[in-house]
Coordinates of C-alpha atoms and ligand atoms in Angstrom, one line a residue:
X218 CA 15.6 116.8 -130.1
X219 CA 14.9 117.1 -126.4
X220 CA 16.1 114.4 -124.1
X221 CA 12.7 114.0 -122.0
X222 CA 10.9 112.7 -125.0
X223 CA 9.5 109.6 -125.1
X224 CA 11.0 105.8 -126.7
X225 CA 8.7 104.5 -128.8
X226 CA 9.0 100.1 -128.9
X227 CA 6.6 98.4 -130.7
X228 CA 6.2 94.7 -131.6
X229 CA 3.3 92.5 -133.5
X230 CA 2.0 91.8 -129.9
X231 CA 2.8 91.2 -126.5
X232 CA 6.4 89.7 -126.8
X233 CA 7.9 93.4 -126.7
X234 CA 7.4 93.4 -123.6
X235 CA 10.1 90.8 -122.4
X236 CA 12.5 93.9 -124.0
X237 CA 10.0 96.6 -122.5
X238 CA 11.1 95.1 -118.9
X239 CA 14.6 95.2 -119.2
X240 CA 14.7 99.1 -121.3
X241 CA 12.6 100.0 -117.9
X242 CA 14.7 98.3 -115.6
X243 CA 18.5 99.4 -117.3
X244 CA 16.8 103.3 -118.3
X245 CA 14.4 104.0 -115.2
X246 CA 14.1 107.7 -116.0
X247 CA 13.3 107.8 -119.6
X248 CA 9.4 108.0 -121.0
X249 CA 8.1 104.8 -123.1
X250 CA 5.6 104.4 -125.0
X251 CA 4.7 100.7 -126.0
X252 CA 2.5 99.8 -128.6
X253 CA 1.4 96.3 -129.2
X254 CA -0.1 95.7 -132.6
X255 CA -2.4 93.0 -131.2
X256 CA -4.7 93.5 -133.8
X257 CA -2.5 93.0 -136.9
X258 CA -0.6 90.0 -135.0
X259 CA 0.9 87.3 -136.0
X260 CA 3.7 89.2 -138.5
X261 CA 5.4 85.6 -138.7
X262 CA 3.4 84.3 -141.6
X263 CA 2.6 87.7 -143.5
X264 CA 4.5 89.0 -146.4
X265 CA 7.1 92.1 -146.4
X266 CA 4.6 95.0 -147.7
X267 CA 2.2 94.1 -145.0
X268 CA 4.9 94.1 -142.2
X269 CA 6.2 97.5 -144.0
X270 CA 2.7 98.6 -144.0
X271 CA 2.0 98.1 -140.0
X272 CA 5.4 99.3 -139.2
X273 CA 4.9 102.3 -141.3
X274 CA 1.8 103.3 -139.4
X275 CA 3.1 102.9 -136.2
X276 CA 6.3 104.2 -136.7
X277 CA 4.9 107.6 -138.0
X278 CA 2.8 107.6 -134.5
X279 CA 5.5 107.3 -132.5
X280 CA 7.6 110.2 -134.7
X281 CA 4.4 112.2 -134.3
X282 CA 4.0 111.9 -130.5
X283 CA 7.6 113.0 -130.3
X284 CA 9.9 109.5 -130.0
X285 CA 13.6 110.2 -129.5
X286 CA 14.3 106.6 -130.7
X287 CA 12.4 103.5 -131.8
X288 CA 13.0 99.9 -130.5
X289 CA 11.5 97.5 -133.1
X290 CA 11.1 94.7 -130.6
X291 CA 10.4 92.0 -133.2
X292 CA 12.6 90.0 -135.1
X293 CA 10.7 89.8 -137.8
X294 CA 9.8 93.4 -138.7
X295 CA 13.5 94.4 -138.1
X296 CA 14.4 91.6 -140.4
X297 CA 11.6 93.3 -143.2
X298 CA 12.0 97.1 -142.3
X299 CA 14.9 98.1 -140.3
X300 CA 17.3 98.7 -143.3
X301 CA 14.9 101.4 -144.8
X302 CA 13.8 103.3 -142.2
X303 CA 16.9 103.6 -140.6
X304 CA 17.9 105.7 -143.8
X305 CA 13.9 106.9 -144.3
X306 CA 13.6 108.3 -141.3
X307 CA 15.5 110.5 -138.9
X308 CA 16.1 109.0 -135.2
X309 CA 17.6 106.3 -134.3
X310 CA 16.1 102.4 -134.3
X311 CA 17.2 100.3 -132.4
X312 CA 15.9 96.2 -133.6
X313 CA 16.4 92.4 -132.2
X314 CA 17.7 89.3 -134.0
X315 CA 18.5 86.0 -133.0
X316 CA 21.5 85.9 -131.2
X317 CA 23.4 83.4 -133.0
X318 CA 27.0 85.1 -131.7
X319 CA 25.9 84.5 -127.9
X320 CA 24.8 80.9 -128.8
X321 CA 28.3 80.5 -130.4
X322 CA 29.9 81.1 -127.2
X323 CA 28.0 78.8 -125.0
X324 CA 27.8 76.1 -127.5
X325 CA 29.7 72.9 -126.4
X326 CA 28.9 70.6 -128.9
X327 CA 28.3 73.0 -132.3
X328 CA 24.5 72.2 -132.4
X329 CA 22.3 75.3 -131.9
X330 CA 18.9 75.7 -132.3
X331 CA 16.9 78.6 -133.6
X332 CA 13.7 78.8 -132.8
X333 CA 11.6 81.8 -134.7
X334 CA 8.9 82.7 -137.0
X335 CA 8.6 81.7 -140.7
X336 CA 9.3 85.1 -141.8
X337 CA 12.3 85.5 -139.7
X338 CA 13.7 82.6 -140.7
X339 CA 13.0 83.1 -144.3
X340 CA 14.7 86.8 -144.7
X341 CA 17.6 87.7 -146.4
X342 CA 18.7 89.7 -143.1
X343 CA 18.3 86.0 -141.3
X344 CA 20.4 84.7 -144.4
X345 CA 22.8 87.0 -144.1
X346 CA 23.4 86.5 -140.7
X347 CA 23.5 83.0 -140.3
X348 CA 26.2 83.0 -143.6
X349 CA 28.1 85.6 -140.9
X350 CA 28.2 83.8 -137.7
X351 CA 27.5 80.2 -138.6
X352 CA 30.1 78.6 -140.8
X353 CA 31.8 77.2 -137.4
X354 CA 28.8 75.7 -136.3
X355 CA 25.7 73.4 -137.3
X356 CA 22.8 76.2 -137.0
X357 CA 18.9 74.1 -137.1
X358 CA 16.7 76.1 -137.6
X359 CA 12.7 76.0 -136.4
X360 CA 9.8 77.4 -137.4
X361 CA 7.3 77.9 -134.5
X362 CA 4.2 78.9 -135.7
X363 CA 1.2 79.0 -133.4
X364 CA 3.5 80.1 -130.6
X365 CA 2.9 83.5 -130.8
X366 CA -1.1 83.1 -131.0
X367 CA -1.0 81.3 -127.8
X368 CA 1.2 83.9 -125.9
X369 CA -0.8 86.6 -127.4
X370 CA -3.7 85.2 -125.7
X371 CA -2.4 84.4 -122.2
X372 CA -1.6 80.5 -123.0
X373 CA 1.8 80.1 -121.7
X374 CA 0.8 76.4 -119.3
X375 CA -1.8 75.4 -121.7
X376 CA -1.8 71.9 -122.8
X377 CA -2.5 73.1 -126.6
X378 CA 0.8 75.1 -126.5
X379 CA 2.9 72.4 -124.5
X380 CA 1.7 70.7 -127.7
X381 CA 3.2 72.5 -130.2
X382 CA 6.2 73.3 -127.9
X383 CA 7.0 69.4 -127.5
X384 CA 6.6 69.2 -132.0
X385 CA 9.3 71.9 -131.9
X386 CA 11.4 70.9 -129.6
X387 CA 11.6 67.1 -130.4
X388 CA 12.3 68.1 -134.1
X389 CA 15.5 70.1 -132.8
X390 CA 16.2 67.7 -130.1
X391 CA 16.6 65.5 -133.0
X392 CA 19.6 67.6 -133.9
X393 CA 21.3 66.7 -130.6
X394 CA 20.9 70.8 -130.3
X395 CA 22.3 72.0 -126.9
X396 CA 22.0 75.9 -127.4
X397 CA 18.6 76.9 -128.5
X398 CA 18.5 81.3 -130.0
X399 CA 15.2 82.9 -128.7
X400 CA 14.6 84.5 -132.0
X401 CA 11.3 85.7 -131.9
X402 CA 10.8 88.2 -128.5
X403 CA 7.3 86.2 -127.6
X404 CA 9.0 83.6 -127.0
X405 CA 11.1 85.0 -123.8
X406 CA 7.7 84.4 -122.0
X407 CA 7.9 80.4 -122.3
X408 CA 11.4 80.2 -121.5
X409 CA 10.0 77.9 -117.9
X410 CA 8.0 75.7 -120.6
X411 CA 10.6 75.5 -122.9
X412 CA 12.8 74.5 -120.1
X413 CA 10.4 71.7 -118.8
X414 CA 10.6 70.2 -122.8
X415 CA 13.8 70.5 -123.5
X416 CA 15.7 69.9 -120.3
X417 CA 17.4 71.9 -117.9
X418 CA 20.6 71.5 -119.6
X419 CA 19.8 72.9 -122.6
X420 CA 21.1 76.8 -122.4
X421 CA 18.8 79.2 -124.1
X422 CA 19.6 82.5 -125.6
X423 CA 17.5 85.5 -125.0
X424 CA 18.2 88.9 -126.4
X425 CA 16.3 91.1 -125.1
X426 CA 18.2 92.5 -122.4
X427 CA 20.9 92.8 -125.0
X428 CA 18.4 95.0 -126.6
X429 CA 17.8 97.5 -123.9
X430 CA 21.9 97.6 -123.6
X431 CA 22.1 98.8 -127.1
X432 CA 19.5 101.1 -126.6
X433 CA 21.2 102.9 -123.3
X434 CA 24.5 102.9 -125.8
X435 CA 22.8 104.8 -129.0
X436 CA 20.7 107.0 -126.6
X437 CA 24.5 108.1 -124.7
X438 CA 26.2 108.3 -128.4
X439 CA 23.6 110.6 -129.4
X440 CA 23.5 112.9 -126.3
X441 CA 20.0 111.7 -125.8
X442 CA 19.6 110.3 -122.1
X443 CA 16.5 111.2 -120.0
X444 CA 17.9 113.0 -117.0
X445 CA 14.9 113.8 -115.3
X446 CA 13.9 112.2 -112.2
X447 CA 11.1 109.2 -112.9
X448 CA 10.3 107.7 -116.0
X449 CA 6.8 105.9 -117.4
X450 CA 5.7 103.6 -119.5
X451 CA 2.1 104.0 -121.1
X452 CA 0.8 100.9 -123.4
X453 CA -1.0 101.2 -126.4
X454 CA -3.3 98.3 -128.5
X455 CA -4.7 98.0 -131.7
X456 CA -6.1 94.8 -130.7
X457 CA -9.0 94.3 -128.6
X458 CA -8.1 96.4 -124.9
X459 CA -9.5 93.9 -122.6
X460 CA -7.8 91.5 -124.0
X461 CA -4.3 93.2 -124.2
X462 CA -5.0 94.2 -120.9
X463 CA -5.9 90.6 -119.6
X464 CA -2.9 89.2 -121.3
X465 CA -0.4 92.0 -120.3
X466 CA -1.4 91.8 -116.5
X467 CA -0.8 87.4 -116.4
X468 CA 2.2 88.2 -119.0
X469 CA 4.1 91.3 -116.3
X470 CA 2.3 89.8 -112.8
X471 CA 0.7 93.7 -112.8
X472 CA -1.8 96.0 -113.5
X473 CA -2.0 97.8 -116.1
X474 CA -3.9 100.9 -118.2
X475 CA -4.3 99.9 -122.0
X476 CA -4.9 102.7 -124.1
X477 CA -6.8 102.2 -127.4
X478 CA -5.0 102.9 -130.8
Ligands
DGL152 N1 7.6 89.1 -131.5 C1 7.7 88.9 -132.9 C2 9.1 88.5 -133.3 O1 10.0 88.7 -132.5 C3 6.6 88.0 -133.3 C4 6.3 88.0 -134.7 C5 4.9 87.6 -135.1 O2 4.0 88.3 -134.8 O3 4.7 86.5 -135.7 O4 9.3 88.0 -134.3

């Protein structure tokens, strides 16, 4: 394996990117490539062989372009896939789940909220997880589905998703929640709307650039650090391009090139 070879991170969509930022902005000198499966999005409400399926496809891109390591920046596929492919394939994969532990730590009054998809919420991983972390505290969780549509297509202020955000948000309210877990990686891009809902008090968890410090800690275990001079990062769609592109450049406040795939 040579260290100048690309990370590959991939996600349903767009909501990758909110990890994408911080990989870019903790590892400036390695090569990325991000692929957004736009046209296969939402994962949230599909079953396991179709999630396997689209990871599968994408995953043997990124081996065959050369990746180093693989950031599944999706909570949902790494709940499906991660297991499998860790142990299918050789490199390393580095995935995202709700951070529970974090919320667990800023939780004052023992009522979290977890906001994520359907399929998240319904995986064994999730199970697994919650059982692991949660017996000290009340854990609510909420399905948000719709969200992910709306980010996809460049939505964030839209009255249609202040909507759904304001159904989601009284349910957990509800709950007296304080803490609400970011558990799908989309959502990072609505934390200022969530914020207006739910009240400036409430303290929100966001992995993602938890994420990107996992990946800088596999990628120095394994010898594999980029140690050439600048980095870059070259997006990839399977959706339409010129609406990736549309919805990446409101999404980062940039330009940028989408490539077809
Ligand atoms: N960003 C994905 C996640 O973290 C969204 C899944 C979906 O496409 O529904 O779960």
């Amino acid at each position: 394996m040579n260290n100048n070879q690309h990370i590959g991170i991939f996600d349903s969509g767009l909501g990758g990117l909110s990890v994408l930022q911080h990989v870019h902005q903790l590892l400036p000198r390695e090569h990325i490539l991000y692929i957004a499966d736009s046209g296969y999005a939402p994962y949230g409400c599909q079953d396991n062989s179709f999630i396997e399926q689209r990871s599968r496809v994408i995953t043997e891109h990124l081996i065959a372009q050369g990746a180093k390591a693989i950031v599944i920046a999706c909570n949902t596929a790494t709940a499906s896939i991660i297991e499998s492919f860790r142990q299918e394939y050789g490199i390393p994969f580095i995935g995202v789940e709700p951070g529970i532990k974090p919320a667990i730590i800023m939780t004052k009054n023992g009522h979290i909220g977890i906001m994520a998809t359907t399929g998240t919420l319904a995986s064994t991983r999730y199970a697994e997880l919650s059982q692991r972390f949660g017996n000290s505290v009340n854990l609510h969780n909420q399905a948000c589905p719709g969200l992910v549509e709306q980010i996809e297509a460049g939505l964030l202020d839209d009255p249609s998703t202040m909507r759904l955000l304001t159904i989601y948000l009284n349910a957990l309210a509800l709950n007296q929640v304080d803490t609400i877990v970011l558990g799908c990686t989309h959502y990072s891009f609505l934390s200022t709307q969530i914020r207006q809902v739910a009240g400036d008090t409430t303290c929100l968890i966001d992995s993602s650039y938890a994420i990107a410090e996992q990946l800088a800690r596999v990628l120095e275990q394994e010898n594999l650090r980029n140690i050439t001079m600048t980095g870059s990062i070259h997006y990839f769609s399977t959706g339409s391009i010129n609406k990736t592109k549309s919805s990446i450049n409101s999404l980062l406040g940039y330009d940028v090139t989408v490539n077809p795939l």
